[in-house]
Protein backbone atom coordinates (compact mmCIF):
# COMPACT_ATOMS: atom_id res chain seq x y z
CA UNK A 1 0.00 0.00 0.00
CA UNK A 2 2.70 2.48 1.05
CA UNK A 3 4.81 1.43 -1.90
CA UNK A 4 1.88 2.12 -4.21
CA UNK A 5 1.27 5.51 -2.71
CA UNK A 6 4.93 6.36 -3.11
CA UNK A 7 4.80 5.24 -6.71
CA UNK A 8 1.76 7.41 -7.27
CA UNK A 9 3.50 10.39 -5.71
CA UNK A 10 6.54 9.87 -7.92
CA UNK A 11 4.35 9.55 -10.99
CA UNK A 12 2.43 12.71 -10.16
CA UNK A 13 5.65 14.57 -9.49
CA UNK A 14 7.07 13.51 -12.84
CA UNK A 15 3.86 14.52 -14.60
CA UNK A 16 4.09 17.92 -13.01
CA UNK A 17 7.73 18.21 -14.06
CA UNK A 18 6.76 17.57 -17.68
CA UNK A 19 3.84 19.95 -17.53
CA UNK A 20 5.64 22.91 -16.05
CA UNK A 21 8.32 23.26 -18.69
CA UNK A 22 6.58 26.39 -19.91
CA UNK A 23 3.78 27.23 -17.48
CA UNK A 24 2.54 30.22 -19.45
CA UNK A 25 2.14 28.15 -22.60
CA UNK A 26 0.51 25.32 -20.60
CA UNK A 27 -2.01 27.77 -19.28
CA UNK A 28 -2.87 29.06 -22.74
CA UNK A 29 -3.13 25.53 -24.15
CA UNK A 30 -5.45 24.32 -21.43
CA UNK A 31 -7.54 27.50 -21.53
CA UNK A 32 -8.07 27.11 -25.24
CA UNK A 33 -8.55 23.34 -25.03
CA UNK A 34 -11.36 23.78 -22.52
CA UNK A 35 -13.21 25.99 -25.02
CA UNK A 36 -13.12 23.31 -27.70
CA UNK A 37 -15.18 20.17 -27.97
CA UNK A 38 -13.66 16.73 -28.33
CA UNK A 39 -15.18 15.24 -31.48
CA UNK A 40 -14.82 11.69 -30.21
CA UNK A 41 -16.47 12.03 -26.82
CA UNK A 42 -18.76 14.87 -27.61
CA UNK A 43 -19.65 15.94 -24.10
CA UNK A 44 -16.06 16.48 -23.11
CA UNK A 45 -13.76 19.35 -23.89
CA UNK A 46 -10.44 18.77 -25.57
CA UNK A 47 -8.86 19.52 -22.22
CA UNK A 48 -10.80 16.79 -20.41
CA UNK A 49 -10.69 14.06 -23.00
CA UNK A 50 -8.02 11.44 -23.32
CA UNK A 51 -9.15 10.16 -26.70
CA UNK A 52 -6.16 9.85 -29.06
CA UNK A 53 -7.60 12.54 -31.33
CA UNK A 54 -7.99 14.91 -28.38
CA UNK A 55 -4.34 14.35 -27.48
CA UNK A 56 -3.33 15.07 -31.10
CA UNK A 57 -5.43 18.21 -31.21
CA UNK A 58 -4.01 19.42 -27.90
CA UNK A 59 -0.56 18.94 -29.37
CA UNK A 60 -1.67 20.91 -32.41
CA UNK A 61 -2.83 23.75 -30.17
CA UNK A 62 0.47 23.70 -28.29
CA UNK A 63 2.55 23.63 -31.47
CA UNK A 64 0.65 26.46 -33.06
CA UNK A 65 0.64 28.68 -29.97
CA UNK A 66 4.34 28.01 -29.56
CA UNK A 67 4.90 29.04 -33.16
CA UNK A 68 3.29 32.38 -32.37
CA UNK A 69 -0.32 31.84 -33.47
CA UNK A 70 -3.02 33.72 -31.59
CA UNK A 71 -5.91 31.99 -29.79
CA UNK A 72 -8.18 33.27 -32.52
CA UNK A 73 -6.03 31.71 -35.26
CA UNK A 74 -6.00 28.32 -33.56
CA UNK A 75 -9.77 28.46 -33.06
CA UNK A 76 -10.25 29.31 -36.75
CA UNK A 77 -7.99 26.39 -37.66
CA UNK A 78 -10.23 24.01 -35.69
CA UNK A 79 -13.47 25.49 -37.05
CA UNK A 80 -12.19 25.20 -40.63
CA UNK A 81 -11.78 21.45 -40.10
CA UNK A 82 -14.54 20.45 -37.72
CA UNK A 83 -17.11 23.24 -38.04
CA UNK A 84 -18.75 25.43 -35.40
CA UNK A 85 -19.54 22.23 -33.57
CA UNK A 86 -16.07 22.24 -31.95
CA UNK A 87 -16.85 25.48 -30.18
CA UNK A 88 -18.38 25.16 -26.75
CA UNK A 89 -19.62 28.70 -27.24
CA UNK A 90 -21.03 28.71 -30.75
CA UNK A 91 -21.05 32.04 -32.60
CA UNK A 92 -24.23 34.05 -32.89
CA UNK A 93 -25.39 33.80 -36.50
CA UNK A 94 -28.44 32.99 -38.62
CA UNK A 95 -28.29 29.24 -38.02
CA UNK A 96 -27.78 29.59 -34.28
CA UNK A 97 -30.31 32.31 -33.51
CA UNK A 98 -32.78 29.81 -32.09
CA UNK A 99 -30.07 28.27 -29.96
CA UNK A 100 -29.15 31.57 -28.35
CA UNK A 101 -32.52 33.30 -28.31
CA UNK A 102 -34.65 30.17 -27.67
CA UNK A 103 -34.41 30.14 -23.86
CA UNK A 104 -35.33 33.83 -23.63
CA UNK A 105 -38.18 33.27 -26.05
CA UNK A 106 -39.54 30.54 -23.80
CA UNK A 107 -39.05 32.71 -20.73
CA UNK A 108 -41.16 35.49 -22.28
CA UNK A 109 -43.74 32.98 -23.46
CA UNK A 110 -43.91 31.35 -20.03
CA UNK A 111 -44.20 34.74 -18.34
CA UNK A 112 -47.04 35.68 -20.63
CA UNK A 113 -48.94 32.45 -19.97
CA UNK A 114 -48.41 32.82 -16.26
CA UNK A 115 -49.62 36.43 -16.31
CA UNK A 116 -52.76 35.41 -18.20
CA UNK A 117 -53.60 32.64 -15.78
CA UNK A 118 -53.00 34.72 -12.69
CA UNK A 119 -55.15 37.61 -13.87
CA UNK A 120 -57.89 35.24 -14.97
CA UNK A 121 -57.98 33.46 -11.65
CA UNK A 122 -58.31 36.63 -9.59
CA UNK A 123 -61.81 36.40 -8.16
CA UNK A 124 -63.80 39.62 -8.22
CA UNK A 125 -64.62 40.92 -4.78
CA UNK A 126 -67.97 39.49 -3.69
CA UNK A 127 -70.65 42.12 -3.60
CA UNK A 128 -72.77 42.24 -0.54
CA UNK A 129 -76.25 43.42 -0.71
CA UNK A 130 -77.45 46.01 1.81
CA UNK A 131 -79.41 43.33 3.65
CA UNK A 132 -76.39 41.03 3.90
CA UNK A 133 -74.30 43.87 5.21
CA UNK A 134 -76.81 44.58 7.94
CA UNK A 135 -76.95 40.90 8.88
CA UNK A 136 -73.20 40.74 9.07
CA UNK A 137 -73.02 43.86 11.16
CA UNK A 138 -75.54 42.35 13.54
CA UNK A 139 -73.61 39.14 13.85
CA UNK A 140 -70.43 41.03 14.56
CA UNK A 141 -71.89 43.15 17.29
CA UNK B 1 -60.92 24.73 -25.74
CA UNK B 2 -58.45 24.15 -22.97
CA UNK B 3 -58.15 20.44 -23.76
CA UNK B 4 -57.50 21.35 -27.36
CA UNK B 5 -54.68 23.71 -26.44
CA UNK B 6 -53.09 21.27 -24.04
CA UNK B 7 -53.15 18.44 -26.52
CA UNK B 8 -51.84 20.72 -29.26
CA UNK B 9 -48.87 21.76 -27.14
CA UNK B 10 -48.31 18.15 -26.15
CA UNK B 11 -48.34 17.05 -29.79
CA UNK B 12 -45.89 19.80 -30.75
CA UNK B 13 -43.54 18.77 -27.95
CA UNK B 14 -43.81 15.14 -28.99
CA UNK B 15 -42.99 16.01 -32.60
CA UNK B 16 -39.99 18.08 -31.49
CA UNK B 17 -38.65 15.22 -29.39
CA UNK B 18 -39.29 12.69 -32.16
CA UNK B 19 -37.25 14.74 -34.63
CA UNK B 20 -34.54 15.47 -32.07
CA UNK B 21 -34.13 11.87 -31.03
CA UNK B 22 -33.96 10.58 -34.59
CA UNK B 23 -31.01 12.86 -35.42
CA UNK B 24 -27.59 11.32 -35.12
CA UNK B 25 -25.40 13.53 -32.92
CA UNK B 26 -22.27 11.94 -34.36
CA UNK B 27 -23.08 13.31 -37.78
CA UNK B 28 -21.35 16.61 -37.59
CA UNK B 29 -21.81 18.59 -40.81
CA UNK B 30 -18.37 19.01 -42.35
CA UNK B 31 -17.28 22.54 -43.22
CA UNK B 32 -15.11 21.00 -45.95
CA UNK B 33 -17.95 20.23 -48.35
CA UNK B 34 -17.53 22.44 -51.41
CA UNK B 35 -13.94 23.29 -50.44
CA UNK B 36 -10.76 22.09 -52.16
CA UNK B 37 -9.40 18.87 -50.69
CA UNK B 38 -6.62 19.84 -48.24
CA UNK B 39 -3.23 19.33 -49.88
CA UNK B 40 -0.90 16.54 -48.79
CA UNK B 41 2.06 14.56 -49.96
CA UNK B 42 2.38 11.27 -48.12
CA UNK B 43 4.42 8.10 -48.54
CA UNK B 44 2.62 5.06 -49.87
CA UNK B 45 1.71 2.35 -47.42
CA UNK B 46 3.18 -0.35 -49.66
CA UNK B 47 6.30 1.46 -50.86
CA UNK B 48 7.62 4.08 -48.42
CA UNK B 49 9.98 5.60 -50.98
CA UNK B 50 7.13 6.71 -53.23
CA UNK B 51 4.72 9.52 -52.42
CA UNK B 52 1.23 10.43 -53.45
CA UNK B 53 -0.48 13.81 -53.47
CA UNK B 54 -4.13 14.74 -53.86
CA UNK B 55 -2.97 16.67 -56.96
CA UNK B 56 -2.24 13.36 -58.70
CA UNK B 57 -5.98 12.79 -58.93
CA UNK B 58 -6.91 16.10 -60.57
CA UNK B 59 -9.19 15.46 -63.54
CA UNK B 60 -10.69 12.36 -61.96
CA UNK B 61 -13.65 11.76 -59.71
CA UNK B 62 -12.30 9.74 -56.82
CA UNK B 63 -12.93 8.51 -53.32
CA UNK B 64 -10.71 8.95 -50.32
CA UNK B 65 -11.40 6.35 -47.66
CA UNK B 66 -9.82 6.70 -44.22
CA UNK B 67 -9.13 3.33 -42.62
CA UNK B 68 -6.98 1.55 -40.06
CA UNK B 69 -6.25 -2.05 -39.18
CA UNK B 70 -7.16 -1.36 -35.53
CA UNK B 71 -10.63 -0.16 -36.47
CA UNK B 72 -13.35 -2.84 -36.32
CA UNK B 73 -15.97 -0.78 -38.25
CA UNK B 74 -13.45 -0.57 -41.11
CA UNK B 75 -13.59 -4.34 -41.37
CA UNK B 76 -17.38 -4.17 -41.42
CA UNK B 77 -17.19 -1.60 -44.20
CA UNK B 78 -14.56 -3.48 -46.15
CA UNK B 79 -16.85 -5.49 -48.47
CA UNK B 80 -18.79 -2.32 -49.31
CA UNK B 81 -15.62 -0.40 -50.20
CA UNK B 82 -14.39 -3.39 -52.18
CA UNK B 83 -17.55 -3.34 -54.26
CA UNK B 84 -17.50 0.46 -54.67
CA UNK B 85 -13.83 0.51 -55.68
CA UNK B 86 -14.67 -1.58 -58.74
CA UNK B 87 -16.50 1.38 -60.27
CA UNK B 88 -14.60 4.45 -59.01
CA UNK B 89 -10.94 5.16 -58.21
CA UNK B 90 -10.55 4.69 -54.49
CA UNK B 91 -7.53 5.80 -52.48
CA UNK B 92 -7.01 4.65 -48.91
CA UNK B 93 -5.69 6.91 -46.16
CA UNK B 94 -4.18 4.61 -43.59
CA UNK B 95 -4.74 6.45 -40.29
CA UNK B 96 -2.51 6.20 -37.21
CA UNK B 97 -1.55 2.67 -38.02
CA UNK B 98 1.67 0.69 -38.26
CA UNK B 99 2.86 -0.76 -41.54
CA UNK B 100 3.40 -4.16 -39.96
CA UNK B 101 -0.29 -4.23 -38.97
CA UNK B 102 -1.80 -2.50 -41.98
CA UNK B 103 -0.13 -4.51 -44.74
CA UNK B 104 -1.11 -7.95 -43.34
CA UNK B 105 -4.65 -6.57 -42.81
CA UNK B 106 -4.89 -5.79 -46.52
CA UNK B 107 -3.42 -9.17 -47.38
CA UNK B 108 -5.92 -10.93 -45.16
CA UNK B 109 -9.02 -9.02 -46.22
CA UNK B 110 -8.12 -8.04 -49.76
CA UNK B 111 -6.86 -4.67 -50.99
CA UNK B 112 -9.60 -2.71 -52.76
CA UNK B 113 -7.53 0.46 -52.99
CA UNK B 114 -5.79 1.83 -56.03
CA UNK B 115 -3.18 2.71 -53.41
CA UNK B 116 -3.07 3.64 -49.74
CA UNK B 117 -1.13 6.52 -48.26
CA UNK B 118 0.43 6.22 -44.85
CA UNK B 119 -0.52 8.88 -42.28
CA UNK B 120 1.08 7.45 -39.16
CA UNK B 121 0.85 10.67 -37.13
CA UNK B 122 -2.69 11.46 -38.26
CA UNK B 123 -1.67 15.00 -39.27
CA UNK B 124 -3.28 14.94 -42.71
CA UNK B 125 -6.39 13.36 -41.23
CA UNK B 126 -6.72 16.42 -38.96
CA UNK B 127 -6.70 18.63 -42.07
CA UNK B 128 -9.54 16.52 -43.42
CA UNK B 129 -11.45 16.86 -40.16
CA UNK B 130 -11.36 13.14 -39.47
CA UNK B 131 -12.72 12.21 -36.05
CA UNK B 132 -14.11 8.72 -36.42
CA UNK B 133 -12.63 6.12 -38.76
CA UNK B 134 -13.77 4.99 -41.24
CA UNK B 135 -14.55 8.20 -43.12
CA UNK B 136 -15.18 8.58 -46.81
CA UNK B 137 -14.84 11.60 -49.11
CA UNK B 138 -16.03 12.01 -52.67
CA UNK B 139 -13.75 14.43 -54.53
CA UNK B 140 -14.58 15.85 -57.95
CA UNK B 141 -12.43 16.45 -61.03
CA UNK B 142 -11.44 19.90 -59.84
CA UNK B 143 -10.21 18.52 -56.52
CA UNK B 144 -13.20 19.79 -54.52
CA UNK B 145 -14.74 17.71 -51.74
CA UNK B 146 -18.38 17.06 -52.63
CA UNK B 147 -19.50 14.60 -50.00
CA UNK B 148 -18.33 13.21 -46.70
CA UNK B 149 -19.55 10.23 -44.75
CA UNK B 150 -18.49 9.46 -41.20
CA UNK B 151 -18.61 5.84 -40.07
CA UNK B 152 -18.86 2.68 -42.13
CA UNK B 153 -20.49 2.99 -45.55
CA UNK B 154 -23.49 0.74 -46.00
CA UNK B 155 -24.70 -0.68 -49.33
CA UNK B 156 -27.72 1.59 -48.94
CA UNK B 157 -25.68 4.78 -48.59
CA UNK B 158 -23.53 3.76 -51.55
CA UNK B 159 -26.60 3.09 -53.68
CA UNK B 160 -28.57 6.16 -52.65
CA UNK B 161 -25.87 8.79 -52.21
CA UNK B 162 -22.36 7.87 -53.32
CA UNK B 163 -23.06 6.22 -56.66
CA UNK B 164 -25.56 8.82 -57.92
CA UNK B 165 -23.15 11.60 -56.94
CA UNK B 166 -20.17 9.92 -58.61
CA UNK B 167 -22.25 9.32 -61.73
CA UNK B 168 -23.32 12.96 -61.83
CA UNK B 169 -19.81 14.29 -61.27
CA UNK B 170 -18.41 11.97 -63.95
CA UNK B 171 -20.76 13.28 -66.63
Short mmCIF file of N, CA and C in Angstrom, two decimals, chain B residues 60-167:
data_model
loop_
_atom_site.label_atom_id
_atom_site.label_comp_id
_atom_site.label_asym_id
_atom_site.label_seq_id
_atom_site.Cartn_x
_atom_site.Cartn_y
_atom_site.Cartn_z
N UNK B 60 -9.95 13.61 -62.19
CA UNK B 60 -10.69 12.36 -61.96
C UNK B 60 -11.66 12.54 -60.80
N UNK B 61 -12.78 11.85 -60.87
CA UNK B 61 -13.65 11.76 -59.71
C UNK B 61 -13.13 10.59 -58.89
N UNK B 62 -12.88 10.82 -57.61
CA UNK B 62 -12.30 9.74 -56.82
C UNK B 62 -12.80 9.76 -55.38
N UNK B 63 -12.48 8.67 -54.70
CA UNK B 63 -12.93 8.51 -53.32
C UNK B 63 -11.73 8.35 -52.41
N UNK B 64 -11.75 9.10 -51.33
CA UNK B 64 -10.71 8.95 -50.32
C UNK B 64 -11.37 8.26 -49.12
N UNK B 65 -10.82 7.13 -48.76
CA UNK B 65 -11.40 6.35 -47.66
C UNK B 65 -10.37 6.22 -46.54
N UNK B 66 -10.73 6.75 -45.36
CA UNK B 66 -9.82 6.70 -44.22
C UNK B 66 -10.04 5.39 -43.47
N UNK B 67 -8.98 4.63 -43.27
CA UNK B 67 -9.13 3.33 -42.62
C UNK B 67 -7.92 3.02 -41.74
N UNK B 68 -8.08 2.01 -40.90
CA UNK B 68 -6.98 1.55 -40.06
C UNK B 68 -7.20 0.08 -39.72
N UNK B 69 -6.12 -0.62 -39.49
CA UNK B 69 -6.25 -2.05 -39.18
C UNK B 69 -6.80 -2.26 -37.78
N UNK B 70 -6.67 -1.22 -36.91
CA UNK B 70 -7.16 -1.36 -35.53
C UNK B 70 -8.62 -0.98 -35.39
N UNK B 71 -9.27 -0.72 -36.52
CA UNK B 71 -10.63 -0.16 -36.47
C UNK B 71 -11.65 -1.21 -36.90
N UNK B 72 -12.38 -1.79 -35.96
CA UNK B 72 -13.35 -2.84 -36.32
C UNK B 72 -14.41 -2.40 -37.35
N UNK B 73 -14.97 -1.17 -37.24
CA UNK B 73 -15.97 -0.78 -38.25
C UNK B 73 -15.39 -0.77 -39.66
N UNK B 74 -14.06 -0.57 -39.78
CA UNK B 74 -13.45 -0.57 -41.11
C UNK B 74 -13.57 -1.96 -41.74
N UNK B 75 -13.46 -2.96 -40.88
CA UNK B 75 -13.59 -4.34 -41.37
C UNK B 75 -15.03 -4.60 -41.81
N UNK B 76 -15.96 -4.04 -41.06
CA UNK B 76 -17.38 -4.17 -41.42
C UNK B 76 -17.63 -3.52 -42.78
N UNK B 77 -16.98 -2.37 -42.98
CA UNK B 77 -17.19 -1.60 -44.20
C UNK B 77 -16.47 -2.21 -45.39
N UNK B 78 -15.47 -3.02 -45.11
CA UNK B 78 -14.56 -3.48 -46.15
C UNK B 78 -15.24 -4.06 -47.40
N UNK B 79 -16.21 -4.95 -47.26
CA UNK B 79 -16.85 -5.49 -48.47
C UNK B 79 -17.55 -4.41 -49.30
N UNK B 80 -18.09 -3.40 -48.61
CA UNK B 80 -18.79 -2.32 -49.31
C UNK B 80 -17.80 -1.49 -50.12
N UNK B 81 -16.67 -1.16 -49.50
CA UNK B 81 -15.62 -0.40 -50.20
C UNK B 81 -15.07 -1.23 -51.37
N UNK B 82 -14.91 -2.51 -51.13
CA UNK B 82 -14.39 -3.39 -52.18
C UNK B 82 -15.29 -3.34 -53.41
N UNK B 83 -16.59 -3.37 -53.15
CA UNK B 83 -17.55 -3.34 -54.26
C UNK B 83 -17.52 -1.97 -54.95
N UNK B 84 -17.49 -0.91 -54.13
CA UNK B 84 -17.50 0.46 -54.67
C UNK B 84 -16.25 0.74 -55.49
N UNK B 85 -15.12 0.23 -55.03
CA UNK B 85 -13.83 0.51 -55.68
C UNK B 85 -13.75 -0.09 -57.08
N UNK B 86 -14.67 -0.99 -57.39
CA UNK B 86 -14.67 -1.58 -58.74
C UNK B 86 -15.13 -0.55 -59.77
N UNK B 87 -15.92 0.44 -59.32
CA UNK B 87 -16.50 1.38 -60.27
C UNK B 87 -15.87 2.78 -60.21
N UNK B 88 -15.19 3.11 -59.13
CA UNK B 88 -14.60 4.45 -59.01
C UNK B 88 -13.23 4.35 -58.31
N UNK B 89 -12.28 5.19 -58.79
CA UNK B 89 -10.94 5.16 -58.21
C UNK B 89 -11.02 5.44 -56.71
N UNK B 90 -10.46 4.55 -55.93
CA UNK B 90 -10.55 4.69 -54.49
C UNK B 90 -9.15 4.64 -53.88
N UNK B 91 -8.83 5.71 -53.13
CA UNK B 91 -7.53 5.80 -52.48
C UNK B 91 -7.77 5.63 -50.98
N UNK B 92 -6.90 4.84 -50.35
CA UNK B 92 -7.01 4.65 -48.91
C UNK B 92 -6.10 5.62 -48.18
N UNK B 93 -6.57 6.13 -47.04
CA UNK B 93 -5.69 6.91 -46.16
C UNK B 93 -5.57 6.08 -44.89
N UNK B 94 -4.41 5.47 -44.75
CA UNK B 94 -4.18 4.61 -43.59
C UNK B 94 -3.86 5.51 -42.39
N UNK B 95 -4.73 5.45 -41.35
CA UNK B 95 -4.74 6.45 -40.29
C UNK B 95 -4.17 5.91 -38.99
N UNK B 96 -3.12 6.55 -38.50
CA UNK B 96 -2.51 6.20 -37.21
C UNK B 96 -2.35 4.70 -37.03
N UNK B 97 -1.70 4.12 -37.99
CA UNK B 97 -1.55 2.67 -38.02
C UNK B 97 -0.05 2.37 -38.10
N UNK B 98 0.28 1.10 -38.06
CA UNK B 98 1.67 0.69 -38.26
C UNK B 98 1.71 -0.17 -39.51
N UNK B 99 2.77 0.01 -40.29
CA UNK B 99 2.86 -0.76 -41.54
C UNK B 99 2.75 -2.26 -41.28
N UNK B 100 3.39 -2.70 -40.20
CA UNK B 100 3.40 -4.16 -39.96
C UNK B 100 2.02 -4.70 -39.56
N UNK B 101 1.10 -3.80 -39.23
CA UNK B 101 -0.29 -4.23 -38.97
C UNK B 101 -1.16 -4.03 -40.20
N UNK B 102 -0.92 -2.88 -40.88
CA UNK B 102 -1.80 -2.50 -41.98
C UNK B 102 -1.62 -3.40 -43.20
N UNK B 103 -0.37 -3.71 -43.53
CA UNK B 103 -0.13 -4.51 -44.74
C UNK B 103 -0.71 -5.92 -44.62
N UNK B 104 -0.47 -6.62 -43.49
CA UNK B 104 -1.11 -7.95 -43.34
C UNK B 104 -2.64 -7.86 -43.35
N UNK B 105 -3.18 -6.76 -42.82
CA UNK B 105 -4.65 -6.57 -42.81
C UNK B 105 -5.17 -6.57 -44.23
N UNK B 106 -4.47 -5.85 -45.12
CA UNK B 106 -4.89 -5.79 -46.52
C UNK B 106 -4.73 -7.15 -47.19
N UNK B 107 -3.67 -7.85 -46.80
CA UNK B 107 -3.42 -9.17 -47.38
C UNK B 107 -4.53 -10.14 -46.97
N UNK B 108 -4.91 -10.03 -45.72
CA UNK B 108 -5.92 -10.93 -45.16
C UNK B 108 -7.30 -10.66 -45.75
N UNK B 109 -7.64 -9.36 -45.86
CA UNK B 109 -9.02 -9.02 -46.22
C UNK B 109 -9.17 -8.60 -47.68
N UNK B 110 -8.07 -8.50 -48.37
CA UNK B 110 -8.12 -8.04 -49.76
C UNK B 110 -7.87 -6.55 -49.81
N UNK B 111 -7.19 -6.09 -50.86
CA UNK B 111 -6.86 -4.67 -50.99
C UNK B 111 -7.68 -4.05 -52.11
N UNK B 112 -8.74 -3.31 -51.73
CA UNK B 112 -9.60 -2.71 -52.76
C UNK B 112 -9.02 -1.41 -53.32
N UNK B 113 -7.98 -0.89 -52.66
CA UNK B 113 -7.53 0.46 -52.99
C UNK B 113 -6.59 0.49 -54.18
N UNK B 114 -6.73 1.55 -54.96
CA UNK B 114 -5.79 1.83 -56.03
C UNK B 114 -4.39 1.96 -55.39
N UNK B 115 -4.37 2.65 -54.26
CA UNK B 115 -3.18 2.71 -53.41
C UNK B 115 -3.63 3.26 -52.06
N UNK B 116 -2.79 3.04 -51.04
CA UNK B 116 -3.07 3.64 -49.74
C UNK B 116 -1.89 4.51 -49.35
N UNK B 117 -2.21 5.69 -48.79
CA UNK B 117 -1.13 6.52 -48.26
C UNK B 117 -1.06 6.30 -46.76
N UNK B 118 0.12 6.59 -46.22
CA UNK B 118 0.43 6.22 -44.85
C UNK B 118 0.52 7.48 -44.00
N UNK B 119 -0.49 7.70 -43.15
CA UNK B 119 -0.52 8.88 -42.28
C UNK B 119 -0.39 8.42 -40.83
N UNK B 120 0.85 8.07 -40.47
CA UNK B 120 1.08 7.45 -39.16
C UNK B 120 0.76 8.41 -38.02
N UNK B 121 1.06 9.71 -38.21
CA UNK B 121 0.85 10.67 -37.13
C UNK B 121 -0.58 11.21 -37.12
N UNK B 122 -1.31 10.96 -38.21
CA UNK B 122 -2.69 11.46 -38.26
C UNK B 122 -2.77 12.94 -38.55
N UNK B 123 -1.68 13.56 -39.02
CA UNK B 123 -1.67 15.00 -39.27
C UNK B 123 -2.58 15.39 -40.45
N UNK B 124 -2.48 14.63 -41.53
CA UNK B 124 -3.28 14.94 -42.71
C UNK B 124 -4.76 14.70 -42.40
N UNK B 125 -5.01 13.66 -41.61
CA UNK B 125 -6.39 13.36 -41.23
C UNK B 125 -7.01 14.53 -40.47
N UNK B 126 -6.21 15.23 -39.67
CA UNK B 126 -6.72 16.42 -38.96
C UNK B 126 -7.15 17.47 -39.98
N UNK B 127 -6.33 17.65 -41.04
CA UNK B 127 -6.70 18.63 -42.07
C UNK B 127 -8.01 18.25 -42.76
N UNK B 128 -8.29 16.97 -42.80
CA UNK B 128 -9.54 16.52 -43.42
C UNK B 128 -10.69 16.44 -42.40
N UNK B 129 -10.41 16.87 -41.18
CA UNK B 129 -11.45 16.86 -40.16
C UNK B 129 -11.92 15.48 -39.77
N UNK B 130 -11.00 14.51 -39.82
CA UNK B 130 -11.36 13.14 -39.47
C UNK B 130 -11.50 13.03 -37.95
N UNK B 131 -12.61 12.44 -37.49
CA UNK B 131 -12.72 12.21 -36.05
C UNK B 131 -13.25 10.83 -35.71
N UNK B 132 -13.65 10.07 -36.72
CA UNK B 132 -14.11 8.72 -36.42
C UNK B 132 -13.89 7.86 -37.65
N UNK B 133 -12.87 7.01 -37.61
CA UNK B 133 -12.63 6.12 -38.76
C UNK B 133 -13.70 5.04 -38.78
N UNK B 134 -14.14 4.53 -39.90
CA UNK B 134 -13.77 4.99 -41.24
C UNK B 134 -14.53 6.26 -41.65
N UNK B 135 -13.88 7.05 -42.52
CA UNK B 135 -14.55 8.20 -43.12
C UNK B 135 -14.29 8.16 -44.62
N UNK B 136 -15.26 8.67 -45.36
CA UNK B 136 -15.18 8.58 -46.81
C UNK B 136 -15.49 9.93 -47.44
N UNK B 137 -14.66 10.33 -48.40
CA UNK B 137 -14.84 11.60 -49.11
C UNK B 137 -15.01 11.32 -50.59
N UNK B 138 -15.94 12.04 -51.21
CA UNK B 138 -16.03 12.01 -52.67
C UNK B 138 -15.45 13.33 -53.17
N UNK B 139 -14.44 13.24 -54.05
CA UNK B 139 -13.75 14.43 -54.53
C UNK B 139 -13.92 14.52 -56.05
N UNK B 140 -14.27 15.72 -56.53
CA UNK B 140 -14.58 15.85 -57.95
C UNK B 140 -13.33 16.11 -58.79
N UNK B 141 -13.55 16.29 -60.09
CA UNK B 141 -12.43 16.45 -61.03
C UNK B 141 -11.56 17.65 -60.69
N UNK B 142 -12.19 18.69 -60.16
CA UNK B 142 -11.44 19.90 -59.84
C UNK B 142 -10.75 19.83 -58.48
N UNK B 143 -10.85 18.67 -57.81
CA UNK B 143 -10.21 18.52 -56.52
C UNK B 143 -11.02 19.10 -55.36
N UNK B 144 -12.34 19.24 -55.57
CA UNK B 144 -13.20 19.79 -54.52
C UNK B 144 -13.95 18.66 -53.82
N UNK B 145 -14.01 18.72 -52.50
CA UNK B 145 -14.74 17.71 -51.74
C UNK B 145 -16.25 17.93 -51.93
N UNK B 146 -16.96 16.92 -52.36
CA UNK B 146 -18.38 17.06 -52.63
C UNK B 146 -19.26 16.34 -51.63
N UNK B 147 -18.68 15.39 -50.92
CA UNK B 147 -19.50 14.60 -50.00
C UNK B 147 -18.57 14.00 -48.95
N UNK B 148 -19.10 13.88 -47.73
CA UNK B 148 -18.33 13.21 -46.70
C UNK B 148 -19.25 12.30 -45.91
N UNK B 149 -18.78 11.12 -45.62
CA UNK B 149 -19.55 10.23 -44.75
C UNK B 149 -18.67 9.78 -43.59
N UNK B 150 -19.21 9.91 -42.38
CA UNK B 150 -18.49 9.46 -41.20
C UNK B 150 -19.05 8.12 -40.76
N UNK B 151 -18.17 7.18 -40.48
CA UNK B 151 -18.61 5.84 -40.07
C UNK B 151 -18.65 4.93 -41.28
N UNK B 152 -18.91 3.64 -41.03
CA UNK B 152 -18.86 2.68 -42.13
C UNK B 152 -19.93 2.96 -43.19
N UNK B 153 -19.54 2.89 -44.44
CA UNK B 153 -20.49 2.99 -45.55
C UNK B 153 -21.34 1.73 -45.55
N UNK B 154 -22.61 1.90 -45.85
CA UNK B 154 -23.49 0.74 -46.00
C UNK B 154 -23.87 0.64 -47.47
N UNK B 155 -24.28 -0.55 -47.93
CA UNK B 155 -24.70 -0.68 -49.33
C UNK B 155 -25.78 0.34 -49.68
N UNK B 156 -26.64 0.64 -48.69
CA UNK B 156 -27.72 1.59 -48.94
C UNK B 156 -27.20 3.00 -49.21
N UNK B 157 -26.26 3.45 -48.39
CA UNK B 157 -25.68 4.78 -48.59
C UNK B 157 -24.95 4.86 -49.92
N UNK B 158 -24.24 3.78 -50.27
CA UNK B 158 -23.53 3.76 -51.55
C UNK B 158 -24.53 3.88 -52.70
N UNK B 159 -25.62 3.12 -52.59
CA UNK B 159 -26.60 3.09 -53.68
C UNK B 159 -27.35 4.42 -53.78
N UNK B 160 -27.72 4.97 -52.62
CA UNK B 160 -28.57 6.16 -52.65
C UNK B 160 -27.80 7.46 -52.77
N UNK B 161 -26.58 7.51 -52.23
CA UNK B 161 -25.87 8.79 -52.21
C UNK B 161 -24.58 8.77 -53.03
N UNK B 162 -23.70 7.82 -52.72
CA UNK B 162 -22.36 7.87 -53.32
C UNK B 162 -22.41 7.62 -54.82
N UNK B 163 -23.06 6.54 -55.23
CA UNK B 163 -23.06 6.22 -56.66
C UNK B 163 -23.76 7.28 -57.52
N UNK B 164 -24.95 7.76 -57.11
CA UNK B 164 -25.56 8.82 -57.92
C UNK B 164 -24.67 10.06 -58.04
N UNK B 165 -24.01 10.43 -56.92
CA UNK B 165 -23.15 11.60 -56.94
C UNK B 165 -21.95 11.39 -57.86
N UNK B 166 -21.32 10.23 -57.76
CA UNK B 166 -20.17 9.92 -58.61
C UNK B 166 -20.59 9.94 -60.07
N UNK B 167 -21.76 9.36 -60.35
CA UNK B 167 -22.25 9.32 -61.73
C UNK B 167 -22.47 10.74 -62.25
#
